[in-house]
Coordinates of N, CA and C in Angstrom, one line a residue:
Chain A
G170 N 0.8 -1.2 0.0 CA 0.0 0.0 0.0 C 0.8 1.2 0.0
A171 N 0.2 2.4 -0.2 CA 0.9 3.7 -0.2 C 1.5 4.0 1.1
G172 N 2.7 4.6 1.1 CA 3.3 5.0 2.4 C 3.0 6.5 2.6
V173 N 3.7 7.1 3.5 CA 3.6 8.5 3.8 C 4.2 9.3 2.7
S174 N 3.5 10.2 2.2 CA 4.0 11.1 1.1 C 4.1 12.5 1.6
Q175 N 5.1 13.2 1.1 CA 5.3 14.6 1.4 C 5.6 15.4 0.2
S176 N 5.1 16.7 0.2 CA 5.4 17.5 -0.9 C 5.6 19.0 -0.5
P177 N 6.4 19.8 -1.1 CA 7.3 19.3 -2.2 C 8.5 18.5 -1.6
S178 N 9.3 17.9 -2.5 CA 10.4 17.1 -2.0 C 11.6 18.1 -1.7
N179 N 11.6 19.2 -2.5 CA 12.6 20.2 -2.3 C 12.0 21.6 -2.4
K180 N 12.4 22.5 -1.5 CA 11.9 23.8 -1.6 C 13.0 24.8 -1.3
V181 N 13.2 25.7 -2.2 CA 14.2 26.8 -2.0 C 13.4 28.1 -1.9
T182 N 13.6 28.8 -0.8 CA 12.8 30.1 -0.6 C 13.8 31.2 -0.1
E183 N 13.3 32.4 -0.3 CA 14.1 33.5 0.2 C 13.8 33.8 1.6
K184 N 14.7 34.3 2.3 CA 14.5 34.7 3.7 C 13.3 35.7 3.8
G185 N 12.5 35.4 4.7 CA 11.3 36.3 4.9 C 10.0 35.8 4.3
K186 N 10.1 34.9 3.4 CA 8.9 34.4 2.7 C 8.3 33.3 3.6
D187 N 7.0 33.0 3.3 CA 6.3 32.0 4.0 C 6.3 30.7 3.1
V188 N 6.4 29.5 3.8 CA 6.3 28.3 3.1 C 5.3 27.3 3.7
E189 N 4.7 26.5 2.9 CA 3.8 25.4 3.4 C 4.4 24.1 2.9
L190 N 4.4 23.2 3.9 CA 4.9 21.8 3.6 C 3.7 20.9 3.9
R191 N 3.5 19.9 3.0 CA 2.3 19.0 3.1 C 2.7 17.6 3.4
C192 N 1.9 16.9 4.2 CA 2.1 15.5 4.5 C 0.8 14.8 4.3
D193 N 0.9 13.6 3.5 CA -0.3 12.7 3.4 C 0.1 11.4 4.1
P194 N -0.6 11.2 5.3 CA -0.2 10.0 6.0 C -0.8 8.7 5.4
I195 N -0.4 7.6 6.0 CA -1.0 6.3 5.6 C -2.5 6.3 6.0
S196 N -3.3 5.8 5.0 CA -4.7 5.8 5.3 C -5.0 5.0 6.6
G197 N -5.9 5.5 7.4 CA -6.2 4.9 8.7 C -5.3 5.2 9.9
H198 N -4.2 5.9 9.6 CA -3.3 6.3 10.7 C -3.9 7.5 11.3
T199 N -4.2 7.4 12.6 CA -4.8 8.6 13.3 C -3.7 9.5 13.9
A200 N -2.6 8.9 14.2 CA -1.5 9.7 14.8 C -0.6 10.2 13.7
L201 N -0.2 11.5 13.8 CA 0.7 12.1 12.8 C 1.7 13.0 13.5
Y202 N 3.0 12.9 13.1 CA 4.0 13.7 13.7 C 4.8 14.5 12.7
W203 N 5.3 15.6 13.1 CA 6.3 16.3 12.3 C 7.6 16.3 13.1
Y204 N 8.7 16.1 12.4 CA 10.1 16.2 12.9 C 10.9 17.0 12.0
R205 N 12.0 17.5 12.5 CA 13.0 18.3 11.7 C 14.4 17.6 11.8
Q206 N 15.0 17.5 10.7 CA 16.4 16.9 10.7 C 17.4 18.0 10.2
S207 N 18.3 18.4 11.0 CA 19.2 19.4 10.6 C 20.6 19.0 11.1
L208 N 21.6 19.6 10.4 CA 23.0 19.2 10.7 C 23.4 19.5 12.1
G209 N 23.0 20.6 12.6 CA 23.4 21.0 13.9 C 22.6 20.4 15.1
Q210 N 21.3 20.1 14.8 CA 20.4 19.7 15.9 C 20.0 18.3 15.8
G211 N 20.3 17.6 14.7 CA 19.9 16.2 14.6 C 18.4 16.1 14.3
L212 N 17.8 15.1 14.8 CA 16.3 14.8 14.5 C 15.5 15.3 15.7
E213 N 14.6 16.3 15.5 CA 13.9 16.9 16.6 C 12.4 16.8 16.3
F214 N 11.7 16.5 17.4 CA 10.2 16.5 17.3 C 9.7 17.9 17.3
L215 N 8.7 18.1 16.4 CA 8.0 19.4 16.3 C 6.6 19.4 16.9
I216 N 5.7 18.5 16.4 CA 4.3 18.5 16.8 C 3.7 17.1 16.6
Y217 N 2.7 16.8 17.4 CA 2.0 15.6 17.3 C 0.5 15.8 17.2
F218 N -0.2 15.1 16.2 CA -1.6 15.2 16.0 C -2.2 13.9 16.3
Q219 N -3.3 13.9 17.1 CA -4.2 12.7 17.2 C -5.5 13.2 16.6
G220 N -5.8 12.6 15.4 CA -7.0 13.1 14.7 C -6.6 14.5 14.2
N221 N -7.5 15.4 14.4 CA -7.3 16.8 14.0 C -6.8 17.7 15.1
S222 N -6.6 17.2 16.3 CA -6.2 18.0 17.4 C -4.7 17.7 17.7
A223 N -4.0 18.7 18.2 CA -2.6 18.6 18.5 C -2.3 18.7 20.0
P224 N -2.4 17.6 20.7 CA -2.1 17.7 22.1 C -0.7 18.0 22.5
D225 N 0.2 17.9 21.6 CA 1.6 18.2 21.9 C 2.3 19.0 20.8
K226 N 2.5 20.3 21.1 CA 3.1 21.2 20.2 C 4.4 21.7 20.7
S227 N 5.0 20.9 21.7 CA 6.1 21.4 22.5 C 7.4 21.6 21.7
G228 N 7.5 21.0 20.5 CA 8.7 21.1 19.7 C 8.7 22.2 18.7
L229 N 7.6 22.9 18.5 CA 7.7 24.0 17.6 C 8.6 25.1 18.1
P230 N 9.6 25.5 17.3 CA 10.7 26.3 17.8 C 10.3 27.8 18.0
S231 N 9.3 28.3 17.3 CA 8.8 29.7 17.5 C 7.4 29.8 17.0
D232 N 6.9 31.0 17.3 CA 5.5 31.2 16.8 C 5.4 31.4 15.3
R233 N 6.6 31.4 14.6 CA 6.5 31.5 13.2 C 6.1 30.1 12.6
F234 N 6.1 29.1 13.4 CA 5.8 27.7 13.0 C 4.4 27.4 13.4
S235 N 3.6 26.9 12.5 CA 2.2 26.4 12.9 C 1.9 25.2 12.0
A236 N 1.0 24.4 12.4 CA 0.6 23.2 11.7 C -0.9 23.0 11.9
E237 N -1.5 22.4 10.9 CA -2.9 21.9 11.1 C -3.1 20.6 10.4
R238 N -4.2 20.0 10.8 CA -4.6 18.7 10.1 C -6.1 18.7 9.9
T239 N -6.5 18.4 8.7 CA -7.9 18.4 8.4 C -8.4 17.0 8.0
G240 N -9.6 16.7 8.4 CA -10.3 15.5 8.0 C -9.5 14.3 8.6
G241 N -8.7 14.5 9.6 CA -8.0 13.4 10.2 C -7.0 12.8 9.2
S242 N -6.6 13.6 8.2 CA -5.7 13.0 7.2 C -4.6 14.0 6.9
V243 N -4.7 14.8 5.8 CA -3.6 15.6 5.4 C -3.2 16.6 6.5
S244 N -1.9 16.9 6.6 CA -1.4 17.9 7.5 C -0.5 18.9 6.7
T245 N -0.6 20.1 7.2 CA 0.3 21.2 6.6 C 1.1 21.8 7.7
L246 N 2.4 21.9 7.4 CA 3.3 22.7 8.3 C 3.6 24.0 7.7
T247 N 3.3 25.1 8.3 CA 3.6 26.4 7.8 C 4.6 27.1 8.5
I248 N 5.6 27.7 7.8 CA 6.6 28.5 8.4 C 6.5 29.9 7.9
Q249 N 6.3 30.9 8.7 CA 6.2 32.2 8.3 C 7.5 32.9 8.4
R250 N 7.7 33.9 7.6 CA 8.9 34.8 7.6 C 10.2 33.9 7.8
T251 N 10.4 33.0 6.9 CA 11.5 32.0 7.1 C 12.8 32.7 7.3
Q252 N 13.6 32.0 8.1 CA 15.0 32.4 8.5 C 15.9 31.3 8.0
Q253 N 17.2 31.7 7.9 CA 18.2 30.7 7.4 C 18.3 29.5 8.3
E254 N 18.1 29.7 9.6 CA 18.2 28.6 10.5 C 17.0 27.6 10.4
D255 N 16.0 28.0 9.6 CA 14.9 27.1 9.3 C 15.3 26.0 8.3
S256 N 16.4 26.2 7.6 CA 16.9 25.2 6.6 C 17.1 23.9 7.2
A257 N 16.4 22.9 6.7 CA 16.5 21.5 7.3 C 15.7 20.6 6.4
V258 N 15.7 19.3 6.8 CA 14.7 18.4 6.2 C 13.6 18.2 7.1
Y259 N 12.4 18.4 6.7 CA 11.2 18.3 7.5 C 10.5 16.9 7.2
L260 N 10.4 16.1 8.2 CA 9.9 14.8 8.1 C 8.5 14.6 8.7
C261 N 7.7 13.9 8.1 CA 6.4 13.6 8.6 C 6.3 12.1 8.9
A262 N 5.6 11.7 9.9 CA 5.5 10.3 10.2 C 4.0 10.1 10.7
S263 N 3.5 8.9 10.4 CA 2.2 8.5 10.9 C 2.2 7.1 11.5
S264 N 1.2 6.9 12.4 CA 1.1 5.6 13.0 C -0.3 5.4 13.4
L265 N -0.6 4.1 13.8 CA -1.9 3.8 14.4 C -2.0 4.6 15.7
A266 N -3.2 4.7 16.2 CA -3.4 5.5 17.5 C -2.4 5.0 18.5
Q267 N -1.8 6.0 19.2 CA -0.8 5.7 20.2 C -1.5 5.6 21.5
L268 N -1.8 4.3 21.8 CA -2.5 4.1 23.1 C -1.5 4.1 24.3
A269 N -0.3 3.7 24.0 CA 0.8 3.7 25.0 C 2.1 4.1 24.6
G270 N 2.2 4.5 23.3 CA 3.5 5.0 22.8 C 4.4 4.0 22.1
G271 N 4.0 2.8 21.9 CA 4.9 1.8 21.3 C 4.6 1.5 19.8
N272 N 3.6 2.2 19.2 CA 3.3 1.9 17.8 C 4.4 2.4 16.9
E273 N 4.7 1.6 15.8 CA 5.7 2.0 14.9 C 5.3 3.3 14.1
Q274 N 6.2 4.2 14.0 CA 5.9 5.4 13.1 C 6.5 5.1 11.8
Y275 N 5.8 5.4 10.7 CA 6.2 5.3 9.3 C 6.5 6.7 8.8
F276 N 7.7 6.8 8.3 CA 8.2 8.1 7.9 C 8.1 8.4 6.4
G277 N 7.8 9.6 6.1 CA 7.8 10.0 4.7 C 9.2 10.3 4.3
P278 N 9.4 10.6 3.0 CA 10.8 10.9 2.4 C 11.3 12.3 2.8
G279 N 10.5 13.1 3.3 CA 10.9 14.4 3.8 C 10.8 15.5 2.7
T280 N 10.8 16.8 3.2 CA 10.9 18.0 2.4 C 12.2 18.7 2.8
R281 N 13.1 18.9 1.8 CA 14.3 19.6 2.1 C 14.1 21.1 1.9
L282 N 14.1 21.8 2.9 CA 13.9 23.3 2.8 C 15.2 24.0 2.9
T283 N 15.5 24.9 1.9 CA 16.7 25.7 1.9 C 16.2 27.2 1.9
V284 N 16.6 27.9 2.9 CA 16.3 29.3 3.0 C 17.6 30.1 2.6
T285 N 17.4 30.9 1.5 CA 18.6 31.7 1.0 C 18.6 33.1 1.5
Chain B
A288 N 12.0 14.5 31.1 CA 12.4 14.5 29.7 C 13.3 13.4 29.5
Q289 N 13.4 13.0 28.2 CA 14.3 11.9 27.9 C 15.5 12.4 27.0
S290 N 16.6 11.7 27.0 CA 17.7 12.0 26.2 C 18.4 10.8 25.7
V291 N 19.0 10.8 24.5 CA 19.6 9.6 23.9 C 21.0 10.0 23.5
T292 N 22.0 9.2 23.8 CA 23.4 9.5 23.4 C 23.9 8.3 22.6
Q293 N 24.3 8.6 21.4 CA 24.9 7.6 20.5 C 26.4 7.9 20.6
L294 N 27.2 7.0 21.1 CA 28.5 7.3 21.5 C 29.5 7.4 20.3
D295 N 29.1 6.9 19.1 CA 30.0 7.0 18.0 C 29.3 7.7 16.8
S296 N 29.9 8.7 16.3 CA 29.2 9.4 15.1 C 29.5 8.6 13.8
Q297 N 30.6 8.0 13.7 CA 30.9 7.2 12.5 C 31.6 5.9 12.9
V298 N 31.2 4.8 12.3 CA 31.8 3.5 12.5 C 32.1 2.9 11.1
P299 N 33.4 2.8 10.8 CA 33.8 2.1 9.6 C 34.2 0.7 9.9
V300 N 33.8 -0.3 9.1 CA 34.1 -1.7 9.3 C 34.3 -2.3 7.9
F301 N 34.9 -3.5 7.9 CA 35.1 -4.2 6.7 C 33.9 -5.3 6.6
E302 N 33.6 -5.6 5.4 CA 32.5 -6.6 5.2 C 32.8 -7.9 5.9
E303 N 31.8 -8.5 6.5 CA 31.8 -9.7 7.2 C 32.4 -9.6 8.6
A304 N 32.8 -8.4 9.0 CA 33.2 -8.1 10.4 C 32.0 -7.9 11.3
P305 N 32.2 -8.1 12.6 CA 31.1 -7.8 13.5 C 31.1 -6.3 13.8
V306 N 29.9 -5.8 14.2 CA 29.8 -4.4 14.5 C 28.9 -4.2 15.8
E307 N 29.2 -3.1 16.5 CA 28.3 -2.7 17.6 C 28.1 -1.2 17.6
L308 N 26.9 -0.8 17.5 CA 26.6 0.7 17.6 C 26.0 0.9 19.0
R309 N 26.6 1.8 19.7 CA 26.3 2.0 21.1 C 25.2 3.1 21.3
C310 N 24.3 2.9 22.2 CA 23.3 3.8 22.5 C 23.0 3.8 24.0
N311 N 23.0 4.9 24.6 CA 22.6 5.1 26.0 C 21.5 6.1 26.1
Y312 N 20.6 5.9 27.1 CA 19.5 6.8 27.2 C 19.4 7.3 28.7
S313 N 18.7 8.4 28.9 CA 18.4 8.9 30.2 C 16.9 9.2 30.3
S314 N 16.2 8.7 31.3 CA 14.8 9.0 31.5 C 14.4 8.8 32.9
S315 N 13.5 9.7 33.4 CA 13.0 9.5 34.7 C 11.8 8.6 34.8
V316 N 11.3 8.2 33.6 CA 10.2 7.3 33.5 C 10.5 6.1 32.6
S317 N 9.7 5.1 32.7 CA 9.9 3.9 31.8 C 9.8 4.3 30.3
V318 N 10.6 3.7 29.5 CA 10.6 4.0 28.1 C 10.5 2.8 27.2
Y319 N 10.1 3.1 26.0 CA 10.2 2.1 24.9 C 11.5 2.5 24.1
L320 N 12.1 1.6 23.4 CA 13.4 1.8 22.7 C 13.3 1.4 21.3
F321 N 13.9 2.1 20.4 CA 13.8 1.8 19.0 C 15.2 2.1 18.3
W322 N 15.4 1.3 17.2 CA 16.5 1.7 16.3 C 15.9 1.9 14.9
Y323 N 16.1 3.0 14.4 CA 15.7 3.4 13.0 C 17.0 3.4 12.1
V324 N 16.8 3.1 10.8 CA 17.9 3.1 9.9 C 17.5 4.0 8.7
Q325 N 18.4 4.8 8.2 CA 18.2 5.6 7.0 C 19.3 5.3 6.0
Y326 N 18.9 4.5 5.0 CA 19.8 4.2 3.9 C 20.0 5.4 3.0
P327 N 21.1 5.5 2.3 CA 21.4 6.6 1.4 C 20.2 7.0 0.5
N328 N 19.8 8.2 0.6 CA 18.7 8.8 -0.2 C 17.3 8.1 0.0
Q329 N 17.2 7.6 1.2 CA 15.9 7.0 1.6 C 15.4 7.6 2.9
G330 N 14.1 7.3 3.2 CA 13.6 7.8 4.5 C 13.9 6.8 5.6
L331 N 13.5 7.3 6.8 CA 13.8 6.5 8.0 C 12.9 5.3 8.0
Q332 N 13.5 4.1 8.4 CA 12.7 2.9 8.6 C 13.0 2.3 9.9
L333 N 12.0 1.7 10.5 CA 12.2 1.0 11.8 C 13.0 -0.3 11.6
L334 N 14.0 -0.4 12.4 CA 14.8 -1.6 12.3 C 14.4 -2.7 13.4
L335 N 14.2 -2.2 14.6 CA 13.7 -3.1 15.7 C 13.3 -2.2 16.8
K336 N 12.6 -2.8 17.8 CA 12.1 -2.1 18.9 C 12.0 -3.0 20.1
Y337 N 12.1 -2.4 21.3 CA 11.9 -3.1 22.6 C 10.7 -2.4 23.3
L338 N 9.7 -3.2 23.5 CA 8.5 -2.7 24.3 C 8.4 -3.3 25.6
S339 N 8.6 -4.7 25.7 CA 8.5 -5.4 26.9 C 8.9 -6.8 26.7
G340 N 9.0 -7.6 27.7 CA 9.3 -9.0 27.5 C 10.8 -9.3 27.4
S341 N 11.2 -10.2 26.5 CA 12.6 -10.5 26.3 C 13.4 -9.3 26.0
T342 N 14.6 -9.1 26.7 CA 15.4 -7.9 26.5 C 16.2 -7.9 25.3
L343 N 16.2 -9.1 24.6 CA 17.0 -9.2 23.3 C 16.0 -9.2 22.2
V344 N 16.1 -8.2 21.3 CA 15.2 -8.1 20.2 C 16.0 -8.2 18.9
E345 N 15.4 -8.8 17.9 CA 16.1 -9.0 16.6 C 15.3 -8.4 15.4
S346 N 16.1 -8.1 14.4 CA 15.5 -7.6 13.1 C 15.5 -8.8 12.1
I347 N 14.8 -8.5 11.0 CA 14.8 -9.6 10.0 C 16.1 -9.7 9.2
N348 N 16.9 -8.7 9.3 CA 18.2 -8.7 8.5 C 19.4 -8.9 9.4
G349 N 19.2 -9.6 10.5 CA 20.4 -10.1 11.3 C 20.9 -9.1 12.4
F350 N 20.3 -8.0 12.5 CA 20.7 -7.1 13.6 C 20.0 -7.5 14.9
E351 N 20.6 -7.2 16.0 CA 19.9 -7.5 17.3 C 20.3 -6.4 18.3
A352 N 19.5 -6.2 19.3 CA 19.8 -5.2 20.3 C 19.3 -5.7 21.6
E353 N 20.0 -5.3 22.7 CA 19.7 -5.8 24.0 C 19.4 -4.7 24.9
F354 N 18.3 -4.7 25.6 CA 17.9 -3.7 26.5 C 18.5 -4.0 27.9
N355 N 19.3 -3.1 28.4 CA 20.0 -3.3 29.6 C 19.5 -2.1 30.6
K356 N 18.6 -2.4 31.4 CA 18.0 -1.4 32.3 C 19.0 -0.8 33.2
S357 N 19.8 -1.6 33.8 CA 20.8 -1.2 34.8 C 21.8 -0.2 34.2
Q358 N 22.2 -0.5 33.0 CA 23.2 0.4 32.3 C 22.5 1.4 31.4
T359 N 21.2 1.4 31.4 CA 20.4 2.3 30.5 C 21.0 2.3 29.1
S360 N 21.2 1.1 28.5 CA 21.7 1.0 27.2 C 20.8 0.2 26.3
F361 N 21.0 0.4 25.0 CA 20.3 -0.4 24.0 C 21.2 -0.5 22.8
H362 N 22.3 -1.2 22.9 CA 23.3 -1.3 21.9 C 22.8 -2.2 20.7
L363 N 23.2 -1.8 19.5 CA 22.8 -2.6 18.3 C 24.0 -3.4 17.8
R364 N 23.8 -4.6 17.5 CA 24.9 -5.5 17.1 C 24.5 -6.3 15.9
K365 N 25.6 -6.6 15.1 CA 25.4 -7.6 14.0 C 26.7 -8.4 13.9
P366 N 26.6 -9.7 13.9 CA 27.9 -10.5 13.9 C 28.7 -10.5 12.6
S367 N 28.0 -10.1 11.5 CA 28.7 -10.1 10.2 C 28.0 -9.1 9.3
V368 N 28.6 -8.0 9.0 CA 27.9 -7.0 8.2 C 28.1 -7.2 6.7
H369 N 27.2 -6.6 5.9 CA 27.3 -6.6 4.5 C 27.4 -5.2 4.0
I370 N 27.9 -5.0 2.7 CA 28.0 -3.7 2.1 C 26.6 -3.0 2.2
S371 N 25.6 -3.7 2.0 CA 24.2 -3.1 2.0 C 23.8 -2.6 3.3
D372 N 24.5 -2.9 4.4 CA 24.2 -2.3 5.7 C 24.7 -0.9 5.9
T373 N 25.4 -0.4 4.9 CA 25.9 1.0 5.0 C 24.7 1.9 5.0
A374 N 24.6 2.7 6.1 CA 23.5 3.6 6.4 C 23.8 4.4 7.6
E375 N 22.8 5.3 7.9 CA 22.9 6.0 9.2 C 21.9 5.3 10.1
Y376 N 22.3 5.1 11.4 CA 21.4 4.4 12.3 C 21.1 5.3 13.5
F377 N 19.8 5.4 13.8 CA 19.4 6.3 14.9 C 18.7 5.5 16.0
C378 N 19.2 5.7 17.2 CA 18.6 5.1 18.4 C 17.5 6.2 18.9
A379 N 16.4 5.7 19.4 CA 15.3 6.6 19.8 C 14.5 6.0 21.0
V380 N 14.0 6.9 21.8 CA 13.1 6.4 22.9 C 11.8 7.2 22.9
T381 N 10.8 6.6 23.5 CA 9.6 7.3 23.8 C 9.1 6.9 25.2
R382 N 8.3 7.8 25.8 CA 7.8 7.4 27.1 C 6.9 6.3 27.1
N383 N 7.0 5.4 28.0 CA 6.0 4.4 28.3 C 5.1 4.9 29.4
A384 N 4.1 5.7 29.0 CA 3.4 6.3 30.1 C 1.9 6.3 29.8
G385 N 1.4 5.2 29.3 CA 0.0 5.0 29.1 C -0.6 6.1 28.1
G386 N -1.7 6.6 28.5 CA -2.5 7.4 27.5 C -1.9 8.8 27.3
T387 N -0.9 9.2 28.1 CA -0.3 10.5 27.9 C 1.0 10.4 27.1
S388 N 1.4 9.2 26.6 CA 2.7 9.1 26.0 C 2.8 9.8 24.7
Y389 N 1.8 9.6 23.8 CA 1.7 10.2 22.5 C 2.7 9.6 21.5
G390 N 3.7 8.9 22.0 CA 4.6 8.2 21.1 C 5.7 9.2 20.6
K391 N 5.8 10.4 21.1 CA 6.9 11.3 20.6 C 8.2 10.7 20.8
L392 N 9.0 10.6 19.7 CA 10.3 10.0 19.7 C 11.4 11.1 20.0
T393 N 12.3 10.7 20.9 CA 13.5 11.5 21.1 C 14.7 10.7 20.5
F394 N 15.4 11.3 19.6 CA 16.5 10.6 18.8 C 17.8 10.9 19.3
G395 N 18.8 9.9 19.1 CA 20.2 10.2 19.3 C 20.7 10.9 18.0
Q396 N 21.9 11.3 18.0 CA 22.5 12.1 17.0 C 22.8 11.3 15.7
G397 N 22.7 9.9 15.8 CA 22.9 9.1 14.7 C 24.4 8.6 14.6
T398 N 24.5 7.4 14.0 CA 25.8 6.8 13.8 C 25.8 6.3 12.3
I399 N 26.8 6.8 11.6 CA 27.0 6.5 10.2 C 27.9 5.2 10.2
L400 N 27.3 4.1 9.7 CA 28.0 2.9 9.5 C 28.4 2.8 8.1
T401 N 29.7 2.6 7.9 CA 30.2 2.4 6.5 C 30.9 1.1 6.4
V402 N 30.4 0.2 5.5 CA 31.0 -1.1 5.4 C 31.8 -1.1 4.1
H403 N 33.1 -1.4 4.3 CA 34.0 -1.4 3.2 C 34.3 -2.9 2.7
P404 N 34.5 -3.0 1.4 CA 34.7 -4.4 0.8 C 36.1 -4.9 1.3

């Protein structure tokens, strides 16, 4: 079956512009995560969705970052007024409902964001 | 909060040699442990996980890891590596805390395993 898909695969933007990154999870997966992978910081958690609600947003680095999920499916991560330090690979993962935290997360291929 | 330390950023080995990738974690609560692998130009894939039961867990491609609670470690081992095992390996933990766990993963910095012919 189809895995997690993300678009675009690459995005180059100028400093100060807004960007939207999209994630399509595996059908039936109610849990969705965003992570960021950068050279300096490694792999960091950003936000977790259960259905359309986000009970854990603790990893969003600033108020320039926001995310939403609609219909319990597609999620969009928005970065406003991008800065060079936002350059990273943004990864989306989905899983079955996390009843106790042990369900496997399936990762998408990522969106490589470069802010010039 | 949880933290994960992978003690080696790079591990070069020759084909058919044994390998150990080290992982230590810190947590004030019980955790689940994972190893993820990222092959060149591919996404992250789960290699193996420890949730409960036997402390030795195995993957389908010959890797194994042992949960050692007293040493707070979850080292990854393979007795004989192949060229195709060249990849970056990430150790990760999540809280084992019932309904409030959410499954959020905390990752180590990664270990690049390079297998030479």
